[in-house]
Short mmCIF file of N, CA and C in Angstrom, two decimals:
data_model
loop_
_atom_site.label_atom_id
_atom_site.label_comp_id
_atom_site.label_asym_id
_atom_site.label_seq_id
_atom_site.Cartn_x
_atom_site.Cartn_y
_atom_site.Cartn_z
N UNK A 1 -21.08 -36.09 -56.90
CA UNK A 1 -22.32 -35.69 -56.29
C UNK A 1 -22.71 -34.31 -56.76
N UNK A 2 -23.96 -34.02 -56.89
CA UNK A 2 -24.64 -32.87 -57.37
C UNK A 2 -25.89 -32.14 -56.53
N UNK A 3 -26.01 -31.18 -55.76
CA UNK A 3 -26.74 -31.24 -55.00
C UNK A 3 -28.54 -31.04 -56.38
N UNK A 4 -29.51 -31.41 -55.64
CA UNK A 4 -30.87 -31.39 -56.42
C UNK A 4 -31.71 -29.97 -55.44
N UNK A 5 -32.36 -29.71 -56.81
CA UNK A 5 -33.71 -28.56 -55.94
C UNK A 5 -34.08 -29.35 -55.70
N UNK A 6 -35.36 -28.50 -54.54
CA UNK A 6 -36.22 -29.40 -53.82
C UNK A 6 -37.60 -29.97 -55.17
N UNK A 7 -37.62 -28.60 -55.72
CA UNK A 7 -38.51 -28.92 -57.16
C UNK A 7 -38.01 -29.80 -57.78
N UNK A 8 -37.15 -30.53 -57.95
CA UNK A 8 -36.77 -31.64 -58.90
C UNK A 8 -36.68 -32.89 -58.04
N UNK A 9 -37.34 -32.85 -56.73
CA UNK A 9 -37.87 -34.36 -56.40
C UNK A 9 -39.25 -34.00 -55.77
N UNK A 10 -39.07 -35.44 -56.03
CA UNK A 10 -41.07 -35.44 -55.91
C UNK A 10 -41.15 -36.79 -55.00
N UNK A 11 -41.89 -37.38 -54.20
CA UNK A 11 -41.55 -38.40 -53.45
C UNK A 11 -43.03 -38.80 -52.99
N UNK A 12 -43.12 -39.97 -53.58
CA UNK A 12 -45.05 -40.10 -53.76
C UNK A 12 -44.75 -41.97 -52.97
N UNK A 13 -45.06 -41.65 -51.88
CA UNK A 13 -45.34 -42.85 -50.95
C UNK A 13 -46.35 -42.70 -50.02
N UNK A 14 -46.85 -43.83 -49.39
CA UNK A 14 -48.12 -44.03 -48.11
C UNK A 14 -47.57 -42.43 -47.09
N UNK A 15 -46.21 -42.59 -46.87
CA UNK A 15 -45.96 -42.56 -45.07
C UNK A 15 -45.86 -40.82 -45.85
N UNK A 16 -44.51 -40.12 -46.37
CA UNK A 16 -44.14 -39.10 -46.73
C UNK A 16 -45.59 -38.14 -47.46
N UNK A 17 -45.71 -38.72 -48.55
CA UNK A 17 -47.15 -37.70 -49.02
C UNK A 17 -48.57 -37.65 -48.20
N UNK A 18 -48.61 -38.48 -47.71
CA UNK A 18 -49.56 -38.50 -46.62
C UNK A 18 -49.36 -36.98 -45.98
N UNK A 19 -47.98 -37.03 -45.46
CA UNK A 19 -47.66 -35.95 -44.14
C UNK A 19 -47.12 -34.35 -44.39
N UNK A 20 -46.85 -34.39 -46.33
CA UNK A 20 -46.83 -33.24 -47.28
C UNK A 20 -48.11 -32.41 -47.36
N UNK A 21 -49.17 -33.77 -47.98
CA UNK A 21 -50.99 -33.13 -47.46
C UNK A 21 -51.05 -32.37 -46.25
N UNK A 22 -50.75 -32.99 -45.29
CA UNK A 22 -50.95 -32.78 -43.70
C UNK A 22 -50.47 -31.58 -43.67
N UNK A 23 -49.32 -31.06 -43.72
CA UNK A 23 -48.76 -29.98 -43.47
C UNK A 23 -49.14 -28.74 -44.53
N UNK A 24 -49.36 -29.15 -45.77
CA UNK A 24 -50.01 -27.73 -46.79
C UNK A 24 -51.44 -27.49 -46.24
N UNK A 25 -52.30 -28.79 -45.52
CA UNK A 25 -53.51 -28.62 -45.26
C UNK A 25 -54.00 -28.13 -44.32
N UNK A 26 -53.16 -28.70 -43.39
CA UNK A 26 -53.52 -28.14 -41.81
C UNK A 26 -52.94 -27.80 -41.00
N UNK A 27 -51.11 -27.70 -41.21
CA UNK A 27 -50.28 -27.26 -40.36
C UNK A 27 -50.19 -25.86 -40.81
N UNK A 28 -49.68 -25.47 -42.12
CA UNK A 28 -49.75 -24.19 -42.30
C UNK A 28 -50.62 -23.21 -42.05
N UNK A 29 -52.54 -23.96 -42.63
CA UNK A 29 -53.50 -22.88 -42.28
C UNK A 29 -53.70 -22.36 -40.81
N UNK A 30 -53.37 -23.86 -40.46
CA UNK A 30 -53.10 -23.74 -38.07
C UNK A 30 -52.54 -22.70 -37.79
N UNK A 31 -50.88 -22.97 -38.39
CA UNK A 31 -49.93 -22.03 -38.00
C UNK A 31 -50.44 -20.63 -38.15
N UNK A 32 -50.75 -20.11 -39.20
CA UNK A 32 -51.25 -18.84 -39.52
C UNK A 32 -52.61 -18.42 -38.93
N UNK A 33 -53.32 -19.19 -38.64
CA UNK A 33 -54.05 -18.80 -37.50
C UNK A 33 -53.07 -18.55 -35.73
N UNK A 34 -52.83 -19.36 -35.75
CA UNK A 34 -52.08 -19.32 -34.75
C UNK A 34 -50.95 -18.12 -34.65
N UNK A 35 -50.55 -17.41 -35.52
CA UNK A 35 -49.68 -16.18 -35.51
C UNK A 35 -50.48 -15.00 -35.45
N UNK A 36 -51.92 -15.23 -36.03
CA UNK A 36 -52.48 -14.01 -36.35
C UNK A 36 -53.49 -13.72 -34.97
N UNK A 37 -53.21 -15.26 -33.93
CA UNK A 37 -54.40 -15.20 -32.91
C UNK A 37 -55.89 -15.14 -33.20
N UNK A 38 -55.79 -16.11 -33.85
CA UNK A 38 -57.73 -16.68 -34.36
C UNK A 38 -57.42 -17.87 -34.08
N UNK A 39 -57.24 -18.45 -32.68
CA UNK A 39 -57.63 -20.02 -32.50
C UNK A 39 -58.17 -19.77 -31.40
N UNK A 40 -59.58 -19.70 -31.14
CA UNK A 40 -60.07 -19.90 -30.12
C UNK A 40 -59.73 -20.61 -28.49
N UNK A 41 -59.95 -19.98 -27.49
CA UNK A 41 -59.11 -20.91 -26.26
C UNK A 41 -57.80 -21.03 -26.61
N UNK A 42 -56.87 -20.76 -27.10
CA UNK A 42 -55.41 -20.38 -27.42
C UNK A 42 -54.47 -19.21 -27.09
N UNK A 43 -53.89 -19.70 -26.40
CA UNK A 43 -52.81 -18.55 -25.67
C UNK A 43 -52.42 -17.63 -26.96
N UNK A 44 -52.57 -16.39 -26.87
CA UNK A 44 -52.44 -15.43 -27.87
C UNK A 44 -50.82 -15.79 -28.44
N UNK A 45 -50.61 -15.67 -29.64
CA UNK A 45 -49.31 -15.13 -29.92
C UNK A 45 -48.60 -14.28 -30.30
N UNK A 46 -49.49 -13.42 -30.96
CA UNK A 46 -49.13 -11.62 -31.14
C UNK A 46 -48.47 -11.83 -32.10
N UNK A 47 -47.77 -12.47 -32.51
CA UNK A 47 -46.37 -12.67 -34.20
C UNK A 47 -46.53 -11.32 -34.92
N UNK A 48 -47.88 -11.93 -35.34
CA UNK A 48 -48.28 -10.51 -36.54
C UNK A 48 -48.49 -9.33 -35.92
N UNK A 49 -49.23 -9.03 -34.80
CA UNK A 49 -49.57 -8.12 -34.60
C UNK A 49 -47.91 -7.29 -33.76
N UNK A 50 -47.20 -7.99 -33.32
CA UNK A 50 -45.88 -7.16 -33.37
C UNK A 50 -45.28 -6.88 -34.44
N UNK A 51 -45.43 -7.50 -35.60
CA UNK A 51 -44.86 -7.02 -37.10
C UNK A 51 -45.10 -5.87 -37.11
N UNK A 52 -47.00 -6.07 -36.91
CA UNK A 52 -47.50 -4.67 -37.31
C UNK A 52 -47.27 -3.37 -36.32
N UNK A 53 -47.26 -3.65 -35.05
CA UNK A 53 -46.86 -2.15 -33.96
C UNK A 53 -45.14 -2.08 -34.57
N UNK A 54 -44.03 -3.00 -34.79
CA UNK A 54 -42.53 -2.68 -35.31
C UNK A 54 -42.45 -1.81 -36.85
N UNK A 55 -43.52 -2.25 -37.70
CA UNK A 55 -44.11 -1.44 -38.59
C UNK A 55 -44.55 0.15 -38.64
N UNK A 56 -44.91 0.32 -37.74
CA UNK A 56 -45.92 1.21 -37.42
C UNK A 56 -47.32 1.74 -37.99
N UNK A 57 -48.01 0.26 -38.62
CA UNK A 57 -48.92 0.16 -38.90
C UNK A 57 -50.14 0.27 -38.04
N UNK A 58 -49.80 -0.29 -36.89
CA UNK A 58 -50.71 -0.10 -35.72
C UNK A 58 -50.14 0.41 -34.44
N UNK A 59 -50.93 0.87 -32.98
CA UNK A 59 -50.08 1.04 -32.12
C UNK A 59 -50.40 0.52 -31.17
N UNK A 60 -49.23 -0.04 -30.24
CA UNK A 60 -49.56 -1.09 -29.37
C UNK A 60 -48.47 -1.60 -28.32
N UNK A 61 -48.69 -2.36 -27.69
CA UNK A 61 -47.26 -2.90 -26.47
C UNK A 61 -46.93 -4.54 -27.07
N UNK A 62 -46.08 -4.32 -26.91
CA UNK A 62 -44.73 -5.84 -27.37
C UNK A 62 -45.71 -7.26 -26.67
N UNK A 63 -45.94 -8.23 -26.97
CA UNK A 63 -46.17 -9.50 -26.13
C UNK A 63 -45.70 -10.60 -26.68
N UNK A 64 -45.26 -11.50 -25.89
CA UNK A 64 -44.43 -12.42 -25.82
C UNK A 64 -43.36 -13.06 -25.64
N UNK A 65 -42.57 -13.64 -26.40
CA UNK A 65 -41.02 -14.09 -26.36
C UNK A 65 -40.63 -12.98 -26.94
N UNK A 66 -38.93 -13.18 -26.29
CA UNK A 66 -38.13 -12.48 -26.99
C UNK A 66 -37.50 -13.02 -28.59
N UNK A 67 -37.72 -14.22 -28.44
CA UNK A 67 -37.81 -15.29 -29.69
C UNK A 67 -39.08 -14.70 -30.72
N UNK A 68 -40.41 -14.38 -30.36
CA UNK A 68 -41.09 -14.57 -31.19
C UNK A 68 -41.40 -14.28 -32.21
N UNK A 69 -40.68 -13.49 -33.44
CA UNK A 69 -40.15 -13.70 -34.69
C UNK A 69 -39.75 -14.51 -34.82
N UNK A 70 -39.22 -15.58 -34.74
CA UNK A 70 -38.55 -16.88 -35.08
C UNK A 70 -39.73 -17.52 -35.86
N UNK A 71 -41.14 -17.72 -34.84
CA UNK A 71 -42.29 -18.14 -34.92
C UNK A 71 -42.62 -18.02 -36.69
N UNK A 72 -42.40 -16.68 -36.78
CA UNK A 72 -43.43 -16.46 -38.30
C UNK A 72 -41.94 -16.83 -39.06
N UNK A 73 -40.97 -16.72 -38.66
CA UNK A 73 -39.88 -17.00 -39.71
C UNK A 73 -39.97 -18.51 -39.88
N UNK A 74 -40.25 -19.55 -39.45
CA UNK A 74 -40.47 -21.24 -39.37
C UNK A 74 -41.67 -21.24 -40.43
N UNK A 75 -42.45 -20.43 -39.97
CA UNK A 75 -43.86 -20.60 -41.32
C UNK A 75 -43.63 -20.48 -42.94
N UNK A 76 -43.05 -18.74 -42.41
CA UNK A 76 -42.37 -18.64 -43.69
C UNK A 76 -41.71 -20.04 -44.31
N UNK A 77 -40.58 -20.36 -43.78
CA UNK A 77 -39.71 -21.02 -44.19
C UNK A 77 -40.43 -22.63 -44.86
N UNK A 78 -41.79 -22.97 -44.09
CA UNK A 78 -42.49 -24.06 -44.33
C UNK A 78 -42.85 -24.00 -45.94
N UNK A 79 -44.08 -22.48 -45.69
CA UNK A 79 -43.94 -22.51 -46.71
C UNK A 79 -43.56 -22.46 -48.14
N UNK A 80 -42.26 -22.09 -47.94
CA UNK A 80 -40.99 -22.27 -49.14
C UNK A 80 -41.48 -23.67 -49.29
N UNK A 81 -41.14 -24.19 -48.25
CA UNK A 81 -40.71 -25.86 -48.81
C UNK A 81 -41.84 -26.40 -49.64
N UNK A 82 -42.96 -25.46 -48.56
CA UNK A 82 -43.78 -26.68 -49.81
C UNK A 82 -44.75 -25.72 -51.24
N UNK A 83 -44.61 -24.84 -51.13
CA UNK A 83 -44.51 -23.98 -52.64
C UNK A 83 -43.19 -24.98 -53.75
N UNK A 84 -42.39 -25.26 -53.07
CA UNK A 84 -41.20 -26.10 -53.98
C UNK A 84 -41.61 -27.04 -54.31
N UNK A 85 -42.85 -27.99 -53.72
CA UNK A 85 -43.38 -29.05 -53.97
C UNK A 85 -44.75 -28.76 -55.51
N UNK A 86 -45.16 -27.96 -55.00
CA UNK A 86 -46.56 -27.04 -55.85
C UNK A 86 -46.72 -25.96 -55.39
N UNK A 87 -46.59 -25.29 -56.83
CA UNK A 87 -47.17 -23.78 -56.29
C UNK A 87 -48.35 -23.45 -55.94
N UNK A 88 -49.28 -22.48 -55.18
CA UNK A 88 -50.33 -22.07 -55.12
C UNK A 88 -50.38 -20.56 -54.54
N UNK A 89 -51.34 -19.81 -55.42
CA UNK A 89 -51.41 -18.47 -56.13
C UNK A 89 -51.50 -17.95 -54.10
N UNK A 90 -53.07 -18.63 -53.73
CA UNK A 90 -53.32 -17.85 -52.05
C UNK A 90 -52.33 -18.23 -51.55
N UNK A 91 -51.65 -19.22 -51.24
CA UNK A 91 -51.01 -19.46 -49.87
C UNK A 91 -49.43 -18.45 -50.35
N UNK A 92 -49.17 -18.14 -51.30
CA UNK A 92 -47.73 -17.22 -51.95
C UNK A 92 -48.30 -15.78 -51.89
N UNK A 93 -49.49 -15.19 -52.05
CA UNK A 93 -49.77 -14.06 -51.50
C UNK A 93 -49.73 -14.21 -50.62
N UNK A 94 -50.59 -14.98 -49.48
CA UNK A 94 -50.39 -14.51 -48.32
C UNK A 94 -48.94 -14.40 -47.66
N UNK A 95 -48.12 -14.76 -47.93
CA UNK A 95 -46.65 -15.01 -47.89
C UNK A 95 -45.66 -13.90 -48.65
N UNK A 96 -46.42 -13.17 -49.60
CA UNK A 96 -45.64 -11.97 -50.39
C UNK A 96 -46.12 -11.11 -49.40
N UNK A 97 -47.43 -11.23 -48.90
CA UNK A 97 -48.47 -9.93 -47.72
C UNK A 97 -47.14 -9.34 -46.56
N UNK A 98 -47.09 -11.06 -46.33
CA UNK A 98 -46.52 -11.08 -44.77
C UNK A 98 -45.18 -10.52 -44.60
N UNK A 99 -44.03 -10.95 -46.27
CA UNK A 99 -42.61 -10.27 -46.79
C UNK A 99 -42.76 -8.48 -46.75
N UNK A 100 -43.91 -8.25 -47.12
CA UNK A 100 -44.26 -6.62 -47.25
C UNK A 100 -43.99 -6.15 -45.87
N UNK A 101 -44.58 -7.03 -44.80
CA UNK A 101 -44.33 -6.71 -43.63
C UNK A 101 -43.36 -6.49 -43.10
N UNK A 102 -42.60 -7.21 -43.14
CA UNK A 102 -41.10 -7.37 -42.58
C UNK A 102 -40.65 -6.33 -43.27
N UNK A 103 -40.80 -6.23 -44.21
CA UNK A 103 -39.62 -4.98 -45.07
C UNK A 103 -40.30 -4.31 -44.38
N UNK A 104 -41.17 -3.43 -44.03
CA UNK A 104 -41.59 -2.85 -43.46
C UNK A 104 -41.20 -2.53 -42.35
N UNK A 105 -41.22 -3.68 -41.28
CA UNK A 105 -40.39 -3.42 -40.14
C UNK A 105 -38.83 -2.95 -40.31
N UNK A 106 -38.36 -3.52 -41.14
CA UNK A 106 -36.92 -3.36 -41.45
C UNK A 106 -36.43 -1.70 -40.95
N UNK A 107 -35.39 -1.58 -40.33
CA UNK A 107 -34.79 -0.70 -40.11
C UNK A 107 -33.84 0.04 -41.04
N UNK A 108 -33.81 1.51 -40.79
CA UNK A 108 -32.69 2.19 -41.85
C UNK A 108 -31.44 1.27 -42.17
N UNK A 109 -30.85 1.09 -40.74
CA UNK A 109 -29.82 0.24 -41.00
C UNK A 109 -30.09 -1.13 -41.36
N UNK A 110 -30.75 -1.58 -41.75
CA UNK A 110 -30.88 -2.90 -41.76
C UNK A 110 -31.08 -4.23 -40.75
N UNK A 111 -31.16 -3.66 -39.78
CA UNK A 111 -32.07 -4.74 -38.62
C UNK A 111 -33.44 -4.66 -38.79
N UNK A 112 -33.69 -6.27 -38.53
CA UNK A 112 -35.07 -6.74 -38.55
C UNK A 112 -35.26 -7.89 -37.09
N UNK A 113 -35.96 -6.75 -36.13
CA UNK A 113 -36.30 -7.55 -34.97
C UNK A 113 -37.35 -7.25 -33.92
N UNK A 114 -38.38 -7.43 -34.07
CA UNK A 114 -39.84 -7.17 -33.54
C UNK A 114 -39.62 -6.48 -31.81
N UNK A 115 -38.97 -7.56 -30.94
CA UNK A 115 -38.66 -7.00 -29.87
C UNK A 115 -38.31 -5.69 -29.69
N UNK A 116 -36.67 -5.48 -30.14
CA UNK A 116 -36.06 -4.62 -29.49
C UNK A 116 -36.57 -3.88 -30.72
N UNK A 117 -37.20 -3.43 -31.03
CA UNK A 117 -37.46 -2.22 -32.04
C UNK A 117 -38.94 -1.73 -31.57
N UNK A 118 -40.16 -2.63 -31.02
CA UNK A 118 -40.58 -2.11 -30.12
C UNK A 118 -40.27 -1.89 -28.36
N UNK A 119 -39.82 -2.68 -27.78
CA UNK A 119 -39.79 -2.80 -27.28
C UNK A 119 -38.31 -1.94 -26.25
N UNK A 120 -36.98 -2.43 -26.76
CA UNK A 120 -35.91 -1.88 -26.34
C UNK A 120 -35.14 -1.85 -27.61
N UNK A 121 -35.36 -0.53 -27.97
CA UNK A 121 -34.40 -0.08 -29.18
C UNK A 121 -33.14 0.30 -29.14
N UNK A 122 -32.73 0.51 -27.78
CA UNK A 122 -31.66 0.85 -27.38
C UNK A 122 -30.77 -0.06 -26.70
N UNK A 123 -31.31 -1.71 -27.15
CA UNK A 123 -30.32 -2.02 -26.22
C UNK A 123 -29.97 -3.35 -27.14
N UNK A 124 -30.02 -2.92 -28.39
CA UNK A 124 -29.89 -4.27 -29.44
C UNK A 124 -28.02 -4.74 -29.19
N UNK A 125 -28.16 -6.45 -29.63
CA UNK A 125 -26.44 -6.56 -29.39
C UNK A 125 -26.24 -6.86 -27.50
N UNK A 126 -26.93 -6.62 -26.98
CA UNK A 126 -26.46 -6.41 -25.51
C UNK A 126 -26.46 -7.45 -24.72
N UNK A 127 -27.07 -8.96 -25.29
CA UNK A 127 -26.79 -9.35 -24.09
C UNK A 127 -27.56 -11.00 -25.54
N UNK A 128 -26.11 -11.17 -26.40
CA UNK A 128 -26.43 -12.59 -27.47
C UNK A 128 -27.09 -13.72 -26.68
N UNK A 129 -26.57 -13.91 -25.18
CA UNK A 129 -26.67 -15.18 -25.04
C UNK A 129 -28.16 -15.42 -25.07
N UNK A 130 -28.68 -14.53 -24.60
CA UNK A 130 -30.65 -14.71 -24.02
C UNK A 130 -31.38 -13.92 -24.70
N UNK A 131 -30.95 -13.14 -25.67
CA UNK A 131 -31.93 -12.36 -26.42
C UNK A 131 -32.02 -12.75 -27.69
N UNK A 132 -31.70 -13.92 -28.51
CA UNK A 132 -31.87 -14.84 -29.71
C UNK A 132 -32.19 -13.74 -30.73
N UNK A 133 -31.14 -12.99 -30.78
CA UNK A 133 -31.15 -12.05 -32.02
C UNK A 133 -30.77 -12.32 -32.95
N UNK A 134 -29.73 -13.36 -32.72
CA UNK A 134 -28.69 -14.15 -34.23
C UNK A 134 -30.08 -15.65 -34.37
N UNK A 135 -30.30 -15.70 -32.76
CA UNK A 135 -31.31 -16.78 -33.34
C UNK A 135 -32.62 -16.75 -34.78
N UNK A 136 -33.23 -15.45 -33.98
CA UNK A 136 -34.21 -15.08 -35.27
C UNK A 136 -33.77 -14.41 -36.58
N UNK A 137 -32.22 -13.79 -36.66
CA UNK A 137 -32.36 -13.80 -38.13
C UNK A 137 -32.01 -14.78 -38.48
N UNK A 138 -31.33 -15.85 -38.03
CA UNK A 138 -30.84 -17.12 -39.26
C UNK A 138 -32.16 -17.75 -39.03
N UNK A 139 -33.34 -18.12 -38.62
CA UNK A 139 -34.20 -18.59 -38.94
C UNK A 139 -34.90 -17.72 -40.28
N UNK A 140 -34.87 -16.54 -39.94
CA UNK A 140 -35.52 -15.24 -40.98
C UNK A 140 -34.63 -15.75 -42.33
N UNK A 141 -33.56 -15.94 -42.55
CA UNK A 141 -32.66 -15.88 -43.43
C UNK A 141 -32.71 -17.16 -43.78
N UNK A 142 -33.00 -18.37 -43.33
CA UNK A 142 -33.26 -19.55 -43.56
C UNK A 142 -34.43 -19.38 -44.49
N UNK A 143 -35.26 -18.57 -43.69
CA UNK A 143 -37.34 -18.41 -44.17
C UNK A 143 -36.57 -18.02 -45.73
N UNK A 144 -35.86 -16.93 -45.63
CA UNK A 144 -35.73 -16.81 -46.97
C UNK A 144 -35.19 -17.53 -48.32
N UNK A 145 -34.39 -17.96 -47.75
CA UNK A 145 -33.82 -19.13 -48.74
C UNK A 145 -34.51 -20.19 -49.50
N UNK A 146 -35.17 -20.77 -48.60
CA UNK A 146 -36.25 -21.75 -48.67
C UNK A 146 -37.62 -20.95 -49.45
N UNK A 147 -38.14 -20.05 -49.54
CA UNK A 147 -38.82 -19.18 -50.24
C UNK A 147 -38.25 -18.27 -51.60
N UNK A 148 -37.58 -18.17 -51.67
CA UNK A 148 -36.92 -18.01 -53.15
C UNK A 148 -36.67 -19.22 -53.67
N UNK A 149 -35.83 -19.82 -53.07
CA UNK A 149 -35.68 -21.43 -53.91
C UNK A 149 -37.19 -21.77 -54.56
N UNK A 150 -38.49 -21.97 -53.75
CA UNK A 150 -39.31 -21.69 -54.44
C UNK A 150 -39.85 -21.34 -55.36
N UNK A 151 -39.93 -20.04 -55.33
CA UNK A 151 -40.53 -18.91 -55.93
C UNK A 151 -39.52 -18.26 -57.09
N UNK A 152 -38.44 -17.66 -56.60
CA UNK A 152 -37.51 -17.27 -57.19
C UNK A 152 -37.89 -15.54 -56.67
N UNK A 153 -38.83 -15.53 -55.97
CA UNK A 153 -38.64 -14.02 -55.63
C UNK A 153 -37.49 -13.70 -54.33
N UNK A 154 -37.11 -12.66 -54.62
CA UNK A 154 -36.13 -12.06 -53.89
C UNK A 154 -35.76 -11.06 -53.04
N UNK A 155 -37.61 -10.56 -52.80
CA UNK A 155 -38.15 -9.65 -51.85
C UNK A 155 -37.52 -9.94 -50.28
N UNK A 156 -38.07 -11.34 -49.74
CA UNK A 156 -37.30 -11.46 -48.26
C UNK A 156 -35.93 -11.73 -48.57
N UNK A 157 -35.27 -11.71 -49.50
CA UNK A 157 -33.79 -12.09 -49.86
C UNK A 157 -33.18 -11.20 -49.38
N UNK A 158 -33.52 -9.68 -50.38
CA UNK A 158 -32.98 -8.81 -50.08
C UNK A 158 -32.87 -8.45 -49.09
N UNK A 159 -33.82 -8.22 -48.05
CA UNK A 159 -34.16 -8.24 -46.82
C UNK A 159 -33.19 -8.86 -45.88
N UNK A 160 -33.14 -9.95 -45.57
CA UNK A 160 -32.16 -10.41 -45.14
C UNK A 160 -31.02 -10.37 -45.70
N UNK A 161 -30.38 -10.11 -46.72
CA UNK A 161 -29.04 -10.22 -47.19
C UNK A 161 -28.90 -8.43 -46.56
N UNK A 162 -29.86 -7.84 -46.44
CA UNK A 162 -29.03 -6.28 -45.92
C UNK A 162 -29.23 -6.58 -44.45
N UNK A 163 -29.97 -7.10 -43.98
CA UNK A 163 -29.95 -7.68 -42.36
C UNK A 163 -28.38 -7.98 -42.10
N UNK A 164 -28.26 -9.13 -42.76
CA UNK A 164 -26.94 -9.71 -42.91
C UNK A 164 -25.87 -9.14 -42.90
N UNK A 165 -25.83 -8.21 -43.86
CA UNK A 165 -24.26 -7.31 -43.91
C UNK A 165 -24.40 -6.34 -42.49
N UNK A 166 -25.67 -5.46 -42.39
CA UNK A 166 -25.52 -4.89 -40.81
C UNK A 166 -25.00 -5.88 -39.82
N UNK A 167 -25.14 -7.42 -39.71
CA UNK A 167 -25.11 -8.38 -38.91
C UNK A 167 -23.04 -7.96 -38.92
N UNK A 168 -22.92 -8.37 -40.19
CA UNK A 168 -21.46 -8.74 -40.25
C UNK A 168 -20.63 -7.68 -40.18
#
């Protein structure tokens, strides 16, 4: 056995490519509306805009989950998969935009976590079971994998691989 990239299969049926369309077409552009809070009548989700106050690009108060990095790390990670299918120039900027971000947030030491960096900086580590801190970087670190495999860039790589060693 040999494992395969995702670029070296291609899988052209009714049920599967149907739901490849579906998701480059309208789950991703959704999703990213939906992180950035442009869906009308839609419970806000702040994603980005906590990137940006953990950044200190903007200034502002924390909202949401304590999860909610996970959120943009699943998008990310989508769109790896399906950049692996076909590339396309907008939807990989907007996705190099969003990597700028995160490094951005990134800490001296190497934590990357929207919450406790606005929110409680002082109390990272304190309490694994309910504060999904290991949760959102292995999704983050997943996002990345799946996006280099892609691409071959190594911007969120790095990123998470120094996440990682602070982790370990």
């Amino acid at each position: 056995m040999e494992a395969l990239s995702l670029k070296d299969v291609v899988i052209q049926d009714s049920f599967w490519t149907s739901r490849q369309k579906l998701v480059k077409e309208t789950v991703i552009p959704y999703q990213w509306d939906a992180l950035n809070d442009a869906i009308p009548g839609a419970e806000p989700s702040h994603t980005i805009e906590n990137f940006r106050i953990a950044a200190g690009d903007v200034e502002g108060a924390y909202y949401g989950k304590v999860f909610q990095d996970s959120d943009l790390a699943k998008w990310l990670e989508t769109v790896g998969f399906t950049l692996s299918l076909q590339r396309d120039e907008q939807l990989e900027r907007i996705a190099d935009e969003t990597i700028d971000l995160i490094g951005r947030v990134q800490r001296p030491d190497g934590y990357v976590n929207t919450y406790f960096t606005v929110e409680k900086p002082d109390q990272r580590w304190t309490n694994l079971r309910d504060d999904h801190e290991l949760y959102c970087a292995g999704h983050m670190i997943e996002a990345a994998v799946a996006y280099f495999e892609a691409t071959g860039k190594t911007k969120l790589l790095d990123i998470m691989s120094r996440y990682a060693d602070y982790i370990g």
